[in-house]
Coordinates of C-alpha atoms in Angstrom, one line a residue:
I1 CA -0.9 19.9 -25.1
E2 CA -1.0 17.8 -28.3
V3 CA 2.1 15.7 -27.3
L4 CA 1.1 15.5 -23.7
V5 CA -2.2 14.1 -25.0
E6 CA -0.9 11.4 -27.3
Q7 CA 1.7 10.1 -24.7
T8 CA -0.8 9.7 -22.1
R9 CA -3.8 8.7 -24.0
G10 CA -5.3 4.9 -23.0
R11 CA -2.3 4.4 -21.0
E12 CA -3.1 3.0 -17.3
G13 CA -1.7 4.9 -14.9
A14 CA -0.6 8.0 -16.7
L15 CA -2.6 10.4 -14.9
P16 CA 0.1 11.1 -12.0
L17 CA 2.5 10.9 -14.7
L18 CA 1.1 13.6 -16.4
Q19 CA 0.8 15.7 -13.2
L20 CA 4.4 15.1 -12.7
A21 CA 5.3 16.4 -16.1
L22 CA 2.9 19.4 -15.8
Q23 CA 4.6 20.7 -12.9
Q24 CA 8.1 20.4 -14.4
I25 CA 6.6 22.2 -17.3
W26 CA 5.5 24.6 -15.2
E27 CA 8.1 25.1 -13.3
G28 CA 10.2 25.6 -16.7
I29 CA 8.1 28.1 -17.9
R30 CA 8.7 30.1 -14.5
Q31 CA 12.2 29.6 -15.2
G32 CA 11.8 31.0 -19.0
R33 CA 11.9 27.7 -20.9
P34 CA 9.1 26.9 -23.3
G35 CA 6.9 24.1 -22.1
A36 CA 7.9 21.9 -25.1
E37 CA 11.8 22.4 -24.3
T38 CA 11.2 21.1 -20.7
L39 CA 9.2 18.1 -22.0
T40 CA 11.8 17.3 -24.3
A41 CA 14.2 17.2 -21.6
L42 CA 12.0 14.9 -19.6
K43 CA 11.9 12.9 -22.4
G44 CA 8.2 12.8 -22.4
V45 CA 5.7 12.0 -20.1
G46 CA 7.1 9.4 -17.8
G47 CA 10.8 10.3 -18.5
E48 CA 11.1 11.7 -14.9
L49 CA 10.4 8.6 -13.2
A50 CA 13.0 6.5 -15.8
S51 CA 15.6 9.1 -15.2
K52 CA 15.3 9.1 -11.7
A53 CA 15.3 4.8 -11.8
Q54 CA 18.6 5.2 -13.7
A55 CA 20.3 7.4 -11.5
I56 CA 19.4 5.3 -8.5
Y57 CA 20.7 2.6 -10.4
T58 CA 23.9 4.1 -11.4
E59 CA 24.6 4.7 -7.9
L60 CA 24.2 1.2 -6.7
S61 CA 27.3 -1.3 -6.0
P62 CA 27.7 -4.4 -8.6
Q63 CA 25.8 -6.9 -6.1
E64 CA 22.9 -3.8 -5.8
K65 CA 22.6 -3.9 -9.5
I66 CA 22.2 -7.8 -9.7
I67 CA 19.4 -7.5 -7.0
A68 CA 17.8 -4.4 -8.8
R69 CA 17.6 -6.2 -12.1
R70 CA 16.2 -9.4 -10.4
A71 CA 13.5 -7.3 -8.5
F72 CA 12.1 -5.3 -11.6
L73 CA 12.3 -8.3 -13.9
K74 CA 10.2 -10.1 -11.3
M75 CA 7.9 -7.3 -11.3
V76 CA 7.7 -6.9 -15.1
P77 CA 7.7 -10.4 -16.7
Y78 CA 7.7 -10.3 -20.3
G79 CA 4.5 -11.3 -21.5
A80 CA 3.8 -13.8 -24.4
N81 CA 2.6 -10.6 -26.7
T82 CA 6.2 -8.8 -25.8
H83 CA 3.4 -6.4 -23.5
T84 CA 4.7 -5.8 -20.0
T85 CA 2.6 -5.8 -16.9
P86 CA 4.0 -5.2 -14.0
H87 CA 2.4 -7.2 -10.9
R88 CA 3.1 -7.2 -7.2
A89 CA 6.2 -9.2 -5.9
Y90 CA 6.9 -10.8 -2.5
V91 CA 10.3 -9.2 -1.1
A92 CA 11.3 -12.6 0.1
D93 CA 11.1 -13.9 -3.4
L94 CA 13.4 -11.2 -4.7
V95 CA 16.4 -12.9 -2.2
G96 CA 19.1 -14.8 -4.2
C97 CA 21.1 -17.2 -2.8
T98 CA 24.4 -15.2 -2.1
E99 CA 22.2 -12.4 -0.3
T100 CA 20.2 -11.2 2.7
L101 CA 16.8 -10.1 3.3
A102 CA 18.1 -6.7 4.4
Q103 CA 20.4 -6.1 1.1
V104 CA 17.1 -6.7 -1.1
Q105 CA 15.2 -4.3 1.2
Y106 CA 17.9 -1.8 1.1
V107 CA 18.0 -2.0 -2.7
L108 CA 14.1 -1.2 -2.9
R109 CA 13.9 1.2 -0.6
Q110 CA 16.6 3.2 -2.8
F111 CA 13.7 3.0 -5.6
A112 CA 10.7 3.5 -3.4
G113 CA 11.9 6.7 -1.1
P114 CA 10.3 10.2 -1.5
A115 CA 12.8 11.3 -3.8
A116 CA 12.0 8.4 -6.2
R117 CA 8.8 6.9 -5.5
V118 CA 9.9 4.3 -8.6
L119 CA 8.6 1.5 -6.3
T120 CA 5.7 1.1 -3.7
L121 CA 6.4 -1.2 -0.8
G122 CA 3.4 -2.6 1.2
Y123 CA 2.3 -5.9 2.7
A124 CA -0.2 -8.9 1.6
Q125 CA -1.0 -12.0 3.2
G126 CA 1.2 -11.0 6.2
Q127 CA 4.3 -10.8 3.8
A128 CA 6.3 -7.8 2.3
T129 CA 5.7 -6.7 -0.9
V130 CA 7.0 -4.4 -3.7
E131 CA 5.5 -3.0 -6.8
I132 CA 5.9 -0.6 -9.6
T133 CA 4.6 2.7 -8.7
H134 CA 3.3 3.6 -12.1
E135 CA 3.8 1.6 -15.2
A136 CA 3.3 4.3 -18.0
W137 CA 7.1 5.0 -17.3
L138 CA 8.3 1.7 -18.2
D139 CA 9.0 2.0 -21.8
R140 CA 11.0 5.1 -20.8
W141 CA 13.5 3.2 -19.2
Q142 CA 16.1 2.1 -21.5
T143 CA 18.0 -0.2 -19.0
L144 CA 14.8 -2.1 -18.2
T145 CA 14.1 -2.5 -21.9
E146 CA 17.6 -3.9 -22.4
W147 CA 16.9 -6.4 -19.7
L148 CA 13.4 -7.5 -20.7
Q149 CA 15.0 -8.3 -23.9
G150 CA 17.9 -9.8 -23.1
S151 CA 15.7 -12.2 -20.9
R152 CA 13.0 -13.0 -23.1
D153 CA 13.7 -16.8 -23.8
D154 CA 14.4 -17.1 -19.9
W155 CA 11.0 -15.9 -19.1
Q156 CA 9.4 -18.4 -21.8
F157 CA 11.0 -21.3 -20.1
L158 CA 10.0 -20.4 -16.8
T159 CA 6.5 -20.0 -18.1
Q160 CA 6.7 -23.5 -19.5
L161 CA 8.3 -25.1 -16.5
E162 CA 6.1 -23.5 -13.9
A163 CA 3.1 -25.0 -16.4
A164 CA 4.9 -28.5 -16.3
A165 CA 5.2 -28.2 -12.4
K166 CA 1.5 -27.4 -11.8
L167 CA 0.6 -30.2 -14.1
W168 CA 2.8 -32.4 -12.5
A169 CA 1.8 -31.5 -9.1
A170 CA -1.8 -31.7 -10.2
E171 CA -1.5 -35.5 -11.1
H172 CA 0.5 -36.7 -8.1

């Protein structure tokens, strides 16, 4: 119980992940495994979704992995203080120059399906959107952590470029 409280205290979006972990712990207890052993196997609260995300990513083709990486980096940009804050992205904005909208939608549906529920698909302002379902698991997915660390300089440059473009547009 102490570990569960520690892993969820003060974390936005942790309640559904706690519920998922408790369901898995209860199932483990019914099968004769101690709760702490099950929680360790899950890699903590949120570990189940991180494992699902990794399993889905592993099954993707090389081209689909590029799409997945771009999508997650668009939804989870690296903040100035190195804290990740997920936000909603427009699906159309995730299409690269060598891909189709249908390819991107296919990849996103893999992560949003009933077996995963890692992403949530929706609509805003008449456009298809995608967002992280629960942010509390993000730091448990090692692949995402590596992507974020590897693209930190790119995000800082992009932020500066966007600010300069806004300034230029305001002056012209």
